[in-house]
Amino acid sequence: MTTVGAGTLRGVAAEAALAVPGVGGLQPGLAHRLAAAAPARTHTTPHRTSPEAGAGIRADRSPDGGGWHIEVRCVLAEGRRALDIARNVHDRVRTAVTSRLPAPEPVTVTVTVTRIAAWSPSGDGSADHQR
């Protein structure tokens, strides 16, 4: 049986979340920000990834090892209903992660909207200002 690691699931979840209309990006959590600001270490543990990989996504095994919990921290574009976008992110991430697992396991997903950004009228995706 093939095992899937947290890094793989972070990538799958990030791709699914970013594909949702209205998601402007993923917001790194405090741990990723601190890791990015810290001086480079000479050693790493095998399961660690760079701060950029998976920024905005956290994937953890449940304490009993019987499933996964995925946390998504996203920035939304202004102009759409945040609840609808968050539900869509939840559903797409859960479906994507579940389909990537080699065997059926419980998957819970938490979506946190960290901010809503006003997007430029030019449509280039750059934020004019933040709320």
Coordinates of N, CA and C in Angstrom, one line a residue:
M1 N 0.8 -1.2 0.0 CA 0.0 0.0 0.0 C 0.9 1.3 0.0
T2 N 0.6 2.2 -0.8 CA 1.3 3.4 -0.9 C 0.9 4.4 0.1
T3 N 1.8 5.1 0.8 CA 1.5 6.1 1.8 C 1.6 7.4 1.1
V4 N 0.8 8.3 1.6 CA 0.8 9.7 1.2 C 1.2 10.6 2.4
G5 N 2.2 11.5 2.2 CA 2.7 12.3 3.2 C 1.9 13.6 3.3
A6 N 2.2 14.3 4.4 CA 1.6 15.6 4.6 C 2.0 16.6 3.6
G7 N 3.2 16.6 3.1 CA 3.6 17.5 2.0 C 2.8 17.3 0.8
T8 N 2.6 16.1 0.4 CA 1.8 15.8 -0.8 C 0.4 16.4 -0.6
L9 N -0.2 16.1 0.5 CA -1.6 16.6 0.8 C -1.7 18.1 0.8
R10 N -0.6 18.8 1.3 CA -0.6 20.2 1.3 C -0.6 20.7 -0.1
G11 N 0.1 20.1 -1.0 CA 0.2 20.5 -2.4 C -1.2 20.3 -3.1
V12 N -1.8 19.2 -2.8 CA -3.1 18.9 -3.4 C -4.1 19.9 -2.9
A13 N -4.1 20.1 -1.6 CA -5.1 21.1 -1.0 C -4.9 22.5 -1.5
A14 N -3.6 22.9 -1.7 CA -3.3 24.2 -2.2 C -3.8 24.4 -3.6
E15 N -3.6 23.4 -4.4 CA -4.0 23.5 -5.8 C -5.5 23.6 -5.9
A16 N -6.2 22.7 -5.1 CA -7.7 22.7 -5.1 C -8.2 24.1 -4.6
A17 N -7.7 24.6 -3.5 CA -8.1 25.9 -3.0 C -7.9 27.0 -3.9
L18 N -6.8 27.1 -4.6 CA -6.5 28.2 -5.5 C -7.3 28.1 -6.8
A19 N -7.9 27.0 -7.1 CA -8.7 26.8 -8.3 C -10.1 27.4 -8.0
V20 N -10.5 27.7 -6.8 CA -11.8 28.2 -6.5 C -11.9 29.6 -6.9
P21 N -12.9 30.0 -7.7 CA -13.1 31.4 -8.1 C -13.4 32.2 -6.8
G22 N -12.7 33.3 -6.7 CA -12.8 34.2 -5.6 C -11.7 34.1 -4.6
V23 N -10.9 33.0 -4.7 CA -9.7 32.9 -3.8 C -8.6 33.6 -4.4
G24 N -8.1 34.6 -3.7 CA -7.0 35.5 -4.2 C -5.6 34.9 -3.9
G25 N -5.5 34.0 -2.9 CA -4.3 33.5 -2.5 C -4.4 32.7 -1.2
L26 N -3.3 32.2 -0.7 CA -3.2 31.5 0.5 C -2.4 32.3 1.5
Q27 N -2.8 32.4 2.7 CA -2.1 33.2 3.8 C -1.3 32.3 4.7
P28 N 0.0 32.4 4.7 CA 0.8 31.6 5.6 C 0.5 31.8 7.0
G29 N 0.6 30.8 7.8 CA 0.4 30.9 9.2 C 1.6 31.4 9.9
L30 N 1.5 31.6 11.2 CA 2.6 32.2 12.0 C 3.8 31.3 11.9
A31 N 3.7 30.0 12.0 CA 4.8 29.1 12.0 C 5.6 29.2 10.7
H32 N 4.9 29.4 9.5 CA 5.6 29.6 8.3 C 6.3 30.9 8.2
R33 N 5.7 31.9 8.8 CA 6.3 33.3 8.8 C 7.6 33.3 9.6
L34 N 7.5 32.6 10.8 CA 8.7 32.6 11.6 C 9.8 31.7 11.0
A35 N 9.4 30.6 10.3 CA 10.4 29.8 9.7 C 11.1 30.6 8.5
A36 N 10.3 31.4 7.8 CA 10.9 32.2 6.7 C 11.8 33.2 7.2
A37 N 11.5 33.8 8.4 CA 12.4 34.8 9.0 C 13.6 34.3 9.7
A38 N 13.6 33.0 10.1 CA 14.7 32.5 10.8 C 15.9 32.2 10.0
P39 N 17.1 32.3 10.5 CA 18.3 32.0 9.8 C 18.2 30.5 9.3
A40 N 18.9 30.2 8.2 CA 18.9 28.9 7.6 C 19.5 27.9 8.6
R41 N 19.0 26.7 8.7 CA 19.5 25.7 9.6 C 20.4 24.8 8.8
T42 N 21.4 24.2 9.5 CA 22.3 23.3 8.9 C 21.7 21.9 8.8
H43 N 20.7 21.6 9.6 CA 20.0 20.3 9.5 C 18.5 20.4 9.5
T44 N 17.9 19.5 8.9 CA 16.4 19.4 8.8 C 16.0 18.0 9.1
T45 N 14.7 17.9 9.6 CA 14.2 16.6 9.8 C 13.6 16.2 8.4
P46 N 13.4 14.9 8.2 CA 13.0 14.4 6.9 C 11.6 14.9 6.5
H47 N 10.7 15.2 7.4 CA 9.4 15.6 7.0 C 9.2 17.1 6.8
R48 N 10.2 17.9 7.0 CA 10.1 19.3 6.9 C 10.2 19.7 5.5
T49 N 9.5 20.8 5.1 CA 9.6 21.4 3.8 C 10.0 22.9 3.9
S50 N 10.3 23.5 2.8 CA 10.6 24.9 2.9 C 9.4 25.7 3.4
P51 N 9.6 26.9 3.9 CA 8.4 27.7 4.4 C 7.4 28.0 3.3
E52 N 7.9 28.2 2.1 CA 7.0 28.5 1.0 C 6.1 27.3 0.6
A53 N 6.6 26.1 0.7 CA 5.8 24.9 0.3 C 4.7 24.7 1.3
G54 N 3.5 24.8 0.9 CA 2.4 24.6 1.8 C 2.0 25.8 2.7
A55 N 2.6 26.9 2.4 CA 2.2 28.1 3.1 C 0.7 28.3 2.9
G56 N 0.0 28.5 4.0 CA -1.5 28.7 4.0 C -2.2 27.4 4.1
I57 N -1.5 26.2 4.1 CA -2.1 24.9 4.3 C -1.4 24.2 5.4
R58 N -2.2 23.5 6.2 CA -1.6 22.6 7.2 C -2.3 21.3 7.1
A59 N -1.5 20.2 7.1 CA -2.1 18.9 7.0 C -1.5 18.1 8.1
D60 N -2.3 17.5 9.0 CA -1.9 16.8 10.1 C -2.7 15.5 10.2
R61 N -2.1 14.4 10.6 CA -2.7 13.2 11.0 C -3.6 13.4 12.2
S62 N -4.7 12.7 12.3 CA -5.5 12.8 13.5 C -4.7 12.1 14.6
P63 N -4.9 12.4 15.9 CA -4.1 11.8 17.0 C -4.1 10.3 17.0
D64 N -5.2 9.7 16.6 CA -5.3 8.3 16.6 C -4.8 7.6 15.3
G65 N -4.3 8.5 14.4 CA -3.8 8.0 13.1 C -4.9 7.5 12.1
G66 N -6.1 7.8 12.4 CA -7.2 7.2 11.6 C -7.8 8.3 10.6
G67 N -7.0 9.2 10.2 CA -7.6 10.2 9.2 C -6.7 11.4 9.2
W68 N -7.1 12.4 8.4 CA -6.4 13.7 8.2 C -7.2 14.9 8.6
H69 N -6.5 15.9 9.1 CA -7.2 17.2 9.2 C -6.4 18.2 8.4
I70 N -7.1 18.9 7.5 CA -6.5 19.9 6.6 C -7.0 21.3 7.0
E71 N -6.1 22.2 7.2 CA -6.5 23.6 7.6 C -6.0 24.5 6.4
V72 N -7.0 25.3 5.9 CA -6.7 26.2 4.8 C -6.9 27.6 5.2
R73 N -5.9 28.4 5.0 CA -6.0 29.9 5.4 C -5.9 30.6 4.1
C74 N -7.0 31.3 3.7 CA -7.1 31.9 2.4 C -7.5 33.4 2.4
V75 N -7.0 34.1 1.4 CA -7.4 35.5 1.2 C -8.4 35.5 0.0
L76 N -9.5 36.2 0.2 CA -10.6 36.2 -0.8 C -10.6 37.5 -1.5
A77 N -11.1 37.5 -2.7 CA -11.3 38.7 -3.5 C -12.6 39.3 -3.1
E78 N -12.6 40.6 -3.1 CA -13.8 41.3 -2.7 C -14.8 41.1 -3.9
G79 N -16.1 41.2 -3.6 CA -17.1 41.2 -4.6 C -17.9 39.9 -4.6
R80 N -17.5 38.9 -3.9 CA -18.3 37.7 -3.8 C -18.6 37.4 -2.4
R81 N -19.6 36.6 -2.2 CA -20.0 36.2 -0.8 C -19.0 35.3 -0.2
A82 N -18.4 35.7 0.9 CA -17.3 35.0 1.5 C -17.7 33.6 2.0
L83 N -18.9 33.4 2.5 CA -19.4 32.1 2.9 C -19.5 31.1 1.8
D84 N -19.9 31.6 0.6 CA -20.0 30.7 -0.5 C -18.7 30.3 -1.0
I85 N -17.7 31.2 -1.0 CA -16.4 30.8 -1.4 C -15.7 29.9 -0.4
A86 N -15.9 30.1 0.9 CA -15.3 29.3 1.9 C -15.9 27.8 1.8
R87 N -17.2 27.7 1.6 CA -17.8 26.4 1.4 C -17.3 25.7 0.2
N88 N -17.1 26.4 -0.9 CA -16.6 25.8 -2.1 C -15.1 25.4 -1.9
V89 N -14.3 26.2 -1.2 CA -13.0 25.7 -0.9 C -13.0 24.5 0.0
H90 N -13.8 24.4 1.0 CA -14.0 23.3 1.8 C -14.3 22.0 1.0
D91 N -15.3 22.1 0.2 CA -15.7 21.0 -0.6 C -14.7 20.5 -1.6
R92 N -14.0 21.4 -2.3 CA -13.0 21.1 -3.3 C -11.8 20.5 -2.6
V93 N -11.3 21.1 -1.5 CA -10.2 20.5 -0.8 C -10.4 19.1 -0.3
R94 N -11.6 19.0 0.3 CA -11.9 17.6 0.9 C -12.0 16.6 -0.2
T95 N -12.6 16.9 -1.4 CA -12.7 16.0 -2.5 C -11.3 15.7 -3.0
A96 N -10.5 16.7 -3.2 CA -9.1 16.5 -3.8 C -8.3 15.6 -2.9
V97 N -8.3 15.9 -1.6 CA -7.4 15.2 -0.6 C -7.9 13.8 -0.5
T98 N -9.2 13.6 -0.4 CA -9.8 12.2 -0.3 C -9.4 11.4 -1.5
S99 N -9.5 12.0 -2.7 CA -9.2 11.2 -3.9 C -7.7 10.9 -4.0
R100 N -6.9 11.6 -3.3 CA -5.4 11.3 -3.4 C -5.0 10.3 -2.4
L101 N -5.8 10.0 -1.4 CA -5.5 8.9 -0.4 C -5.6 7.5 -1.1
P102 N -4.6 6.6 -0.7 CA -4.6 5.3 -1.3 C -5.8 4.4 -0.8
A103 N -6.3 4.7 0.4 CA -7.4 4.0 1.0 C -8.4 5.0 1.6
P104 N -9.7 4.7 1.7 CA -10.6 5.6 2.3 C -10.2 5.9 3.8
E105 N -10.2 7.1 4.1 CA -9.9 7.6 5.5 C -10.7 8.9 5.7
P106 N -11.1 9.1 7.0 CA -11.8 10.4 7.3 C -10.9 11.6 7.0
V107 N -11.5 12.6 6.4 CA -10.8 13.9 6.1 C -11.6 15.0 6.6
T108 N -11.1 15.8 7.5 CA -11.8 17.0 8.0 C -11.1 18.2 7.4
V109 N -11.8 19.2 7.0 CA -11.2 20.5 6.5 C -11.8 21.7 7.2
T110 N -10.9 22.5 7.6 CA -11.2 23.8 8.2 C -10.7 24.9 7.3
V111 N -11.6 25.8 7.0 CA -11.3 27.0 6.1 C -11.4 28.2 6.9
T112 N -10.3 29.0 7.0 CA -10.2 30.3 7.7 C -10.0 31.4 6.6
V113 N -10.9 32.4 6.6 CA -10.7 33.5 5.7 C -9.9 34.5 6.5
T114 N -8.6 34.8 6.1 CA -7.8 35.7 6.8 C -8.0 37.2 6.5
R115 N -8.4 37.4 5.2 CA -8.7 38.8 4.9 C -9.5 38.8 3.5
I116 N -10.1 39.9 3.2 CA -10.8 40.1 1.9 C -10.1 41.3 1.3
A117 N -9.5 41.1 0.1 CA -8.8 42.1 -0.5 C -9.6 42.7 -1.7
A118 N -9.4 44.0 -1.9 CA -10.0 44.7 -3.0 C -9.1 44.5 -4.2
W119 N -9.7 44.0 -5.3 CA -8.9 43.7 -6.5 C -8.9 44.9 -7.5
S120 N -7.9 45.1 -8.2 CA -7.8 46.2 -9.2 C -8.8 46.0 -10.3
P121 N -9.4 47.1 -10.8 CA -10.3 46.9 -11.9 C -9.7 46.5 -13.2
S122 N -8.3 46.5 -13.3 CA -7.6 46.0 -14.5 C -7.8 44.5 -14.7
G123 N -8.1 43.8 -13.6 CA -8.3 42.4 -13.7 C -7.0 41.6 -13.7
D124 N -5.9 42.3 -13.3 CA -4.6 41.5 -13.3 C -4.4 40.8 -12.0
G125 N -5.3 40.8 -11.1 CA -5.2 40.0 -9.9 C -4.4 40.7 -8.8
S126 N -3.9 41.9 -9.0 CA -3.1 42.5 -7.9 C -4.1 43.3 -7.0
A127 N -3.8 43.2 -5.7 CA -4.6 43.9 -4.7 C -4.3 45.4 -4.7
D128 N -5.4 46.2 -4.7 CA -5.2 47.6 -4.6 C -5.0 48.0 -3.1
H129 N -5.8 47.4 -2.2 CA -5.6 47.6 -0.8 C -6.2 46.4 -0.1
Q130 N -6.0 46.4 1.2 CA -6.5 45.3 2.0 C -7.5 45.8 3.0
R131 N -8.4 45.0 3.5 CA -9.3 45.3 4.5 C -8.9 44.7 5.8

